[in-house]
Protein backbone atom coordinates (compact mmCIF):
# COMPACT_ATOMS: atom_id res chain seq x y z
CA UNK A 1 0.00 0.00 0.00
CA UNK A 2 1.00 3.64 -0.24
CA UNK A 3 1.48 3.82 3.53
CA UNK A 4 3.75 0.75 3.52
CA UNK A 5 5.92 2.39 0.86
CA UNK A 6 6.15 5.59 2.92
CA UNK A 7 7.16 3.62 6.02
CA UNK A 8 9.73 1.65 4.01
CA UNK A 9 11.23 4.88 2.60
CA UNK A 10 11.42 6.42 6.10
CA UNK A 11 8.73 9.03 5.53
CA UNK A 12 7.01 10.99 2.81
CA UNK A 13 3.73 12.52 1.70
CA UNK A 14 0.52 10.52 1.88
CA UNK A 15 -2.05 11.42 -0.76
CA UNK A 16 -5.40 9.70 -0.51
CA UNK A 17 -8.39 10.04 -2.78
CA UNK A 18 -11.59 10.02 -0.76
CA UNK A 19 -13.98 10.23 -3.72
CA UNK A 20 -14.10 11.87 -7.13
CA UNK A 21 -13.83 15.39 -5.68
CA UNK A 22 -11.97 15.14 -2.39
CA UNK A 23 -8.43 14.18 -1.51
CA UNK A 24 -6.43 14.17 1.68
CA UNK A 25 -2.73 14.93 1.99
CA UNK A 26 -0.39 14.92 4.96
CA UNK A 27 3.27 14.35 5.75
CA UNK A 28 4.33 11.14 7.49
CA UNK A 29 7.49 11.09 9.62
CA UNK A 30 8.83 7.72 10.78
CA UNK A 31 10.96 6.21 13.56
CA UNK A 32 9.73 8.64 16.20
CA UNK A 33 11.64 8.82 19.47
CA UNK A 34 11.11 11.04 22.49
CA UNK A 35 13.59 13.57 23.78
CA UNK A 36 13.68 15.89 26.73
CA UNK A 37 10.69 17.78 28.06
CA UNK A 38 10.45 21.44 28.97
CA UNK A 39 7.90 23.75 30.49
CA UNK A 40 7.15 26.90 28.49
CA UNK A 41 4.31 29.36 27.96
CA UNK A 42 2.25 26.72 26.13
CA UNK A 43 2.68 24.17 28.91
CA UNK A 44 4.67 20.96 28.77
CA UNK A 45 6.49 20.30 25.49
CA UNK A 46 8.36 17.17 24.44
CA UNK A 47 11.25 16.78 22.06
CA UNK A 48 10.14 14.52 19.21
CA UNK A 49 12.87 13.19 16.93
CA UNK A 50 12.20 11.40 13.61
CA UNK A 51 13.67 10.54 10.21
CA UNK A 52 14.34 13.49 7.90
CA UNK A 53 12.38 13.54 4.63
CA UNK A 54 14.08 12.29 1.47
CA UNK A 55 16.06 14.70 -0.69
CA UNK A 56 17.89 17.81 0.49
CA UNK A 57 16.69 17.32 4.08
CA UNK A 58 19.01 14.25 4.21
CA UNK A 59 21.94 15.87 2.43
CA UNK A 60 25.45 15.14 3.67
CA UNK A 61 26.13 18.90 3.58
CA UNK A 62 24.78 20.79 6.63
CA UNK A 63 24.24 24.03 4.68
CA UNK A 64 21.89 22.23 2.24
CA UNK A 65 19.88 20.74 5.11
CA UNK A 66 19.56 24.15 6.77
CA UNK A 67 18.57 25.75 3.45
CA UNK A 68 15.92 23.06 2.92
CA UNK A 69 14.29 23.73 6.31
CA UNK A 70 14.52 27.48 5.78
CA UNK A 71 12.59 27.20 2.50
CA UNK A 72 10.19 24.53 3.82
CA UNK A 73 9.35 26.42 7.02
CA UNK A 74 6.27 28.06 5.49
CA UNK A 75 4.79 24.67 4.58
CA UNK A 76 6.28 22.01 6.84
CA UNK A 77 6.76 21.72 10.58
CA UNK A 78 5.79 25.32 11.19
CA UNK A 79 5.37 26.64 14.70
CA UNK A 80 1.71 26.26 15.69
CA UNK A 81 1.18 23.45 13.18
CA UNK A 82 -1.13 20.58 14.06
CA UNK A 83 0.46 17.12 14.39
CA UNK A 84 -0.76 13.67 15.37
CA UNK A 85 1.40 11.04 17.03
CA UNK A 86 0.15 7.60 16.02
CA UNK A 87 1.45 4.99 18.46
CA UNK A 88 0.87 1.27 18.12
CA UNK A 89 2.46 -0.65 20.99
CA UNK A 90 1.67 -4.23 19.94
CA UNK A 91 0.34 -5.94 16.79
CA UNK A 92 -2.86 -6.93 18.60
CA UNK A 93 -3.42 -3.49 20.10
CA UNK A 94 -5.21 -0.78 18.09
CA UNK A 95 -3.15 2.34 17.44
CA UNK A 96 -3.71 5.40 19.61
CA UNK A 97 -3.71 8.92 18.19
CA UNK A 98 -2.43 11.88 20.20
CA UNK A 99 -2.92 15.43 18.87
CA UNK A 100 -0.55 18.29 19.57
CA UNK A 101 0.89 21.58 18.37
CA UNK A 102 4.47 22.24 17.26
CA UNK A 103 6.10 24.68 19.68
CA UNK A 104 9.61 24.80 18.21
CA UNK A 105 10.65 27.50 15.78
CA UNK A 106 12.29 27.18 12.38
CA UNK A 107 15.55 28.31 14.00
CA UNK A 108 15.34 25.38 16.45
CA UNK A 109 14.93 22.91 13.58
CA UNK A 110 17.79 24.48 11.62
CA UNK A 111 20.11 24.33 14.64
CA UNK A 112 19.37 20.62 15.10
CA UNK A 113 19.80 19.61 11.44
CA UNK A 114 23.23 21.29 11.33
CA UNK A 115 24.47 18.39 13.45
CA UNK A 116 22.26 15.54 12.17
CA UNK A 117 22.14 14.42 8.55
CA UNK A 118 19.19 12.04 8.79
CA UNK A 119 17.10 13.11 11.79
CA UNK A 120 14.96 16.13 12.70
CA UNK A 121 13.84 17.27 16.12
CA UNK A 122 10.86 19.42 17.04
CA UNK A 123 9.09 20.28 20.28
CA UNK A 124 5.42 19.34 20.58
CA UNK A 125 2.84 20.27 23.19
CA UNK A 126 0.08 17.65 23.31
CA UNK A 127 -3.54 18.49 24.09
CA UNK A 128 -4.23 15.53 26.36
CA UNK A 129 -2.41 15.31 29.72
CA UNK A 130 -2.68 11.49 29.46
CA UNK A 131 -0.35 11.68 26.44
CA UNK A 132 2.15 13.65 28.51
CA UNK A 133 1.98 11.01 31.23
CA UNK A 134 2.41 8.17 28.74
CA UNK A 135 5.55 9.80 27.29
CA UNK A 136 7.00 10.56 30.75
CA UNK A 137 6.47 6.91 31.70
CA UNK A 138 8.69 5.88 28.76
CA UNK A 139 11.53 7.92 30.32
CA UNK A 140 11.20 6.11 33.63
CA UNK A 141 10.33 2.68 32.19
CA UNK A 142 12.14 2.26 28.83
CA UNK A 143 10.40 -1.09 28.23
CA UNK A 144 7.17 0.88 27.66
CA UNK A 145 8.78 2.72 24.73
CA UNK A 146 7.96 -0.04 22.26
CA UNK A 147 5.98 -0.42 19.07
CA UNK A 148 5.61 1.72 16.01
CA UNK A 149 5.38 5.49 16.31
CA UNK A 150 4.81 7.83 13.38
CA UNK A 151 4.13 11.54 13.31
CA UNK A 152 1.51 12.92 10.92
CA UNK A 153 1.57 16.59 10.02
CA UNK A 154 -1.52 18.39 8.89
CA UNK A 155 -0.87 21.15 6.34
CA UNK A 156 -2.78 23.67 8.50
CA UNK A 157 -1.98 25.83 11.48
CA UNK A 158 -3.99 24.85 14.54
CA UNK A 159 -4.50 28.50 15.45
CA UNK A 160 -6.36 29.09 12.17
CA UNK A 161 -9.02 26.50 13.04
CA UNK A 162 -9.11 26.94 16.83
CA UNK A 163 -12.08 29.40 16.85
CA UNK A 164 -14.10 27.06 14.65
CA UNK A 165 -13.36 24.02 16.86
CA UNK A 166 -14.10 25.95 20.06
CA UNK A 167 -17.44 27.10 18.64
CA UNK A 168 -18.31 23.53 17.72
CA UNK A 169 -17.42 22.22 21.16
CA UNK A 170 -19.59 24.86 22.86
CA UNK A 171 -22.60 24.50 20.55
CA UNK A 172 -22.35 20.84 19.56
CA UNK A 173 -25.79 19.93 20.86
CA UNK A 174 -27.44 22.63 18.71
CA UNK A 175 -25.90 21.37 15.47
CA UNK A 176 -27.53 18.17 14.10
CA UNK A 177 -24.30 16.31 13.25
CA UNK A 178 -25.87 12.89 13.59
CA UNK A 179 -27.98 13.55 10.48
CA UNK A 180 -24.94 14.46 8.35
CA UNK A 181 -21.97 12.61 9.82
CA UNK A 182 -22.15 8.84 10.09
CA UNK A 183 -19.55 6.72 11.86
CA UNK A 184 -18.36 3.98 9.50
CA UNK A 185 -16.33 0.89 10.42
mmCIF file of C-alpha atoms in Angstrom:
data_model
loop_
_atom_site.group_PDB
_atom_site.id
_atom_site.type_symbol
_atom_site.label_atom_id
_atom_site.label_comp_id
_atom_site.label_asym_id
_atom_site.label_seq_id
_atom_site.Cartn_x
_atom_site.Cartn_y
_atom_site.Cartn_z
ATOM 1 C CA UNK A 1 0.000 0.000 0.000
ATOM 2 C CA UNK A 2 1.004 3.643 -0.237
ATOM 3 C CA UNK A 3 1.480 3.815 3.527
ATOM 4 C CA UNK A 4 3.753 0.749 3.525
ATOM 5 C CA UNK A 5 5.915 2.390 0.857
ATOM 6 C CA UNK A 6 6.145 5.586 2.920
ATOM 7 C CA UNK A 7 7.164 3.620 6.019
ATOM 8 C CA UNK A 8 9.730 1.650 4.014
ATOM 9 C CA UNK A 9 11.232 4.876 2.601
ATOM 10 C CA UNK A 10 11.424 6.423 6.102
ATOM 11 C CA UNK A 11 8.731 9.029 5.535
ATOM 12 C CA UNK A 12 7.006 10.988 2.811
ATOM 13 C CA UNK A 13 3.726 12.518 1.699
ATOM 14 C CA UNK A 14 0.524 10.520 1.881
ATOM 15 C CA UNK A 15 -2.046 11.418 -0.764
ATOM 16 C CA UNK A 16 -5.402 9.695 -0.508
ATOM 17 C CA UNK A 17 -8.391 10.040 -2.780
ATOM 18 C CA UNK A 18 -11.590 10.020 -0.757
ATOM 19 C CA UNK A 19 -13.980 10.232 -3.715
ATOM 20 C CA UNK A 20 -14.099 11.868 -7.133
ATOM 21 C CA UNK A 21 -13.829 15.395 -5.677
ATOM 22 C CA UNK A 22 -11.969 15.141 -2.391
ATOM 23 C CA UNK A 23 -8.427 14.176 -1.514
ATOM 24 C CA UNK A 24 -6.434 14.171 1.678
ATOM 25 C CA UNK A 25 -2.732 14.935 1.990
ATOM 26 C CA UNK A 26 -0.390 14.922 4.965
ATOM 27 C CA UNK A 27 3.269 14.345 5.746
ATOM 28 C CA UNK A 28 4.327 11.138 7.489
ATOM 29 C CA UNK A 29 7.491 11.092 9.619
ATOM 30 C CA UNK A 30 8.830 7.722 10.785
ATOM 31 C CA UNK A 31 10.958 6.206 13.556
ATOM 32 C CA UNK A 32 9.731 8.641 16.201
ATOM 33 C CA UNK A 33 11.643 8.817 19.468
ATOM 34 C CA UNK A 34 11.107 11.036 22.491
ATOM 35 C CA UNK A 35 13.590 13.569 23.784
ATOM 36 C CA UNK A 36 13.677 15.891 26.735
ATOM 37 C CA UNK A 37 10.691 17.781 28.059
ATOM 38 C CA UNK A 38 10.446 21.438 28.969
ATOM 39 C CA UNK A 39 7.901 23.745 30.489
ATOM 40 C CA UNK A 40 7.151 26.905 28.494
ATOM 41 C CA UNK A 41 4.307 29.360 27.957
ATOM 42 C CA UNK A 42 2.248 26.721 26.133
ATOM 43 C CA UNK A 43 2.676 24.172 28.914
ATOM 44 C CA UNK A 44 4.669 20.963 28.773
ATOM 45 C CA UNK A 45 6.487 20.297 25.485
ATOM 46 C CA UNK A 46 8.359 17.169 24.443
ATOM 47 C CA UNK A 47 11.249 16.778 22.062
ATOM 48 C CA UNK A 48 10.143 14.521 19.208
ATOM 49 C CA UNK A 49 12.866 13.195 16.926
ATOM 50 C CA UNK A 50 12.204 11.402 13.614
ATOM 51 C CA UNK A 51 13.672 10.543 10.209
ATOM 52 C CA UNK A 52 14.344 13.487 7.903
ATOM 53 C CA UNK A 53 12.376 13.540 4.633
ATOM 54 C CA UNK A 54 14.076 12.290 1.473
ATOM 55 C CA UNK A 55 16.061 14.700 -0.690
ATOM 56 C CA UNK A 56 17.890 17.815 0.494
ATOM 57 C CA UNK A 57 16.691 17.316 4.079
ATOM 58 C CA UNK A 58 19.008 14.249 4.213
ATOM 59 C CA UNK A 59 21.941 15.868 2.428
ATOM 60 C CA UNK A 60 25.451 15.135 3.674
ATOM 61 C CA UNK A 61 26.131 18.898 3.576
ATOM 62 C CA UNK A 62 24.781 20.787 6.626
ATOM 63 C CA UNK A 63 24.235 24.027 4.682
ATOM 64 C CA UNK A 64 21.895 22.231 2.238
ATOM 65 C CA UNK A 65 19.882 20.742 5.113
ATOM 66 C CA UNK A 66 19.564 24.152 6.771
ATOM 67 C CA UNK A 67 18.573 25.755 3.453
ATOM 68 C CA UNK A 68 15.925 23.063 2.924
ATOM 69 C CA UNK A 69 14.287 23.726 6.313
ATOM 70 C CA UNK A 70 14.516 27.478 5.782
ATOM 71 C CA UNK A 71 12.592 27.198 2.503
ATOM 72 C CA UNK A 72 10.186 24.533 3.817
ATOM 73 C CA UNK A 73 9.353 26.418 7.017
ATOM 74 C CA UNK A 74 6.268 28.058 5.494
ATOM 75 C CA UNK A 75 4.785 24.675 4.576
ATOM 76 C CA UNK A 76 6.283 22.010 6.837
ATOM 77 C CA UNK A 77 6.760 21.717 10.580
ATOM 78 C CA UNK A 78 5.792 25.324 11.191
ATOM 79 C CA UNK A 79 5.369 26.642 14.700
ATOM 80 C CA UNK A 80 1.709 26.265 15.691
ATOM 81 C CA UNK A 81 1.176 23.453 13.181
ATOM 82 C CA UNK A 82 -1.130 20.577 14.057
ATOM 83 C CA UNK A 83 0.456 17.120 14.389
ATOM 84 C CA UNK A 84 -0.759 13.671 15.372
ATOM 85 C CA UNK A 85 1.398 11.045 17.027
ATOM 86 C CA UNK A 86 0.149 7.604 16.021
ATOM 87 C CA UNK A 87 1.448 4.990 18.456
ATOM 88 C CA UNK A 88 0.871 1.271 18.117
ATOM 89 C CA UNK A 89 2.464 -0.652 20.990
ATOM 90 C CA UNK A 90 1.666 -4.230 19.939
ATOM 91 C CA UNK A 91 0.345 -5.941 16.793
ATOM 92 C CA UNK A 92 -2.855 -6.926 18.603
ATOM 93 C CA UNK A 93 -3.423 -3.492 20.099
ATOM 94 C CA UNK A 94 -5.209 -0.783 18.093
ATOM 95 C CA UNK A 95 -3.146 2.343 17.436
ATOM 96 C CA UNK A 96 -3.711 5.396 19.611
ATOM 97 C CA UNK A 97 -3.713 8.915 18.195
ATOM 98 C CA UNK A 98 -2.429 11.876 20.198
ATOM 99 C CA UNK A 99 -2.916 15.426 18.865
ATOM 100 C CA UNK A 100 -0.554 18.288 19.569
ATOM 101 C CA UNK A 101 0.894 21.578 18.368
ATOM 102 C CA UNK A 102 4.467 22.244 17.258
ATOM 103 C CA UNK A 103 6.102 24.680 19.682
ATOM 104 C CA UNK A 104 9.610 24.803 18.214
ATOM 105 C CA UNK A 105 10.646 27.502 15.781
ATOM 106 C CA UNK A 106 12.286 27.180 12.381
ATOM 107 C CA UNK A 107 15.548 28.312 14.000
ATOM 108 C CA UNK A 108 15.341 25.381 16.449
ATOM 109 C CA UNK A 109 14.934 22.908 13.582
ATOM 110 C CA UNK A 110 17.792 24.478 11.623
ATOM 111 C CA UNK A 111 20.112 24.329 14.641
ATOM 112 C CA UNK A 112 19.372 20.617 15.095
ATOM 113 C CA UNK A 113 19.801 19.611 11.436
ATOM 114 C CA UNK A 114 23.226 21.289 11.329
ATOM 115 C CA UNK A 115 24.467 18.386 13.451
ATOM 116 C CA UNK A 116 22.259 15.543 12.165
ATOM 117 C CA UNK A 117 22.141 14.416 8.548
ATOM 118 C CA UNK A 118 19.195 12.045 8.785
ATOM 119 C CA UNK A 119 17.105 13.115 11.792
ATOM 120 C CA UNK A 120 14.960 16.127 12.696
ATOM 121 C CA UNK A 121 13.835 17.269 16.122
ATOM 122 C CA UNK A 122 10.864 19.422 17.036
ATOM 123 C CA UNK A 123 9.091 20.277 20.277
ATOM 124 C CA UNK A 124 5.417 19.337 20.580
ATOM 125 C CA UNK A 125 2.836 20.274 23.191
ATOM 126 C CA UNK A 126 0.080 17.650 23.310
ATOM 127 C CA UNK A 127 -3.537 18.492 24.087
ATOM 128 C CA UNK A 128 -4.233 15.526 26.358
ATOM 129 C CA UNK A 129 -2.406 15.305 29.724
ATOM 130 C CA UNK A 130 -2.677 11.495 29.456
ATOM 131 C CA UNK A 131 -0.345 11.676 26.438
ATOM 132 C CA UNK A 132 2.152 13.654 28.508
ATOM 133 C CA UNK A 133 1.980 11.015 31.230
ATOM 134 C CA UNK A 134 2.410 8.167 28.736
ATOM 135 C CA UNK A 135 5.553 9.801 27.294
ATOM 136 C CA UNK A 136 7.001 10.564 30.750
ATOM 137 C CA UNK A 137 6.471 6.915 31.697
ATOM 138 C CA UNK A 138 8.695 5.881 28.759
ATOM 139 C CA UNK A 139 11.526 7.916 30.319
ATOM 140 C CA UNK A 140 11.197 6.108 33.633
ATOM 141 C CA UNK A 141 10.329 2.678 32.193
ATOM 142 C CA UNK A 142 12.136 2.256 28.828
ATOM 143 C CA UNK A 143 10.404 -1.093 28.231
ATOM 144 C CA UNK A 144 7.169 0.879 27.659
ATOM 145 C CA UNK A 145 8.783 2.719 24.730
ATOM 146 C CA UNK A 146 7.962 -0.037 22.256
ATOM 147 C CA UNK A 147 5.978 -0.420 19.075
ATOM 148 C CA UNK A 148 5.607 1.719 16.006
ATOM 149 C CA UNK A 149 5.384 5.489 16.311
ATOM 150 C CA UNK A 150 4.813 7.831 13.381
ATOM 151 C CA UNK A 151 4.132 11.539 13.309
ATOM 152 C CA UNK A 152 1.515 12.920 10.916
ATOM 153 C CA UNK A 153 1.571 16.586 10.017
ATOM 154 C CA UNK A 154 -1.520 18.392 8.888
ATOM 155 C CA UNK A 155 -0.870 21.149 6.342
ATOM 156 C CA UNK A 156 -2.778 23.670 8.499
ATOM 157 C CA UNK A 157 -1.981 25.825 11.480
ATOM 158 C CA UNK A 158 -3.994 24.852 14.537
ATOM 159 C CA UNK A 159 -4.503 28.500 15.449
ATOM 160 C CA UNK A 160 -6.357 29.091 12.175
ATOM 161 C CA UNK A 161 -9.018 26.496 13.039
ATOM 162 C CA UNK A 162 -9.109 26.938 16.825
ATOM 163 C CA UNK A 163 -12.077 29.397 16.853
ATOM 164 C CA UNK A 164 -14.103 27.060 14.651
ATOM 165 C CA UNK A 165 -13.362 24.024 16.862
ATOM 166 C CA UNK A 166 -14.105 25.945 20.061
ATOM 167 C CA UNK A 167 -17.444 27.099 18.638
ATOM 168 C CA UNK A 168 -18.310 23.533 17.716
ATOM 169 C CA UNK A 169 -17.424 22.219 21.156
ATOM 170 C CA UNK A 170 -19.588 24.863 22.860
ATOM 171 C CA UNK A 171 -22.602 24.497 20.552
ATOM 172 C CA UNK A 172 -22.348 20.844 19.562
ATOM 173 C CA UNK A 173 -25.794 19.927 20.862
ATOM 174 C CA UNK A 174 -27.437 22.630 18.712
ATOM 175 C CA UNK A 175 -25.904 21.373 15.468
ATOM 176 C CA UNK A 176 -27.527 18.172 14.105
ATOM 177 C CA UNK A 177 -24.296 16.310 13.250
ATOM 178 C CA UNK A 178 -25.874 12.886 13.587
ATOM 179 C CA UNK A 179 -27.983 13.551 10.475
ATOM 180 C CA UNK A 180 -24.939 14.458 8.352
ATOM 181 C CA UNK A 181 -21.973 12.612 9.822
ATOM 182 C CA UNK A 182 -22.149 8.843 10.089
ATOM 183 C CA UNK A 183 -19.551 6.716 11.858
ATOM 184 C CA UNK A 184 -18.357 3.977 9.504
ATOM 185 C CA UNK A 185 -16.330 0.888 10.421
#
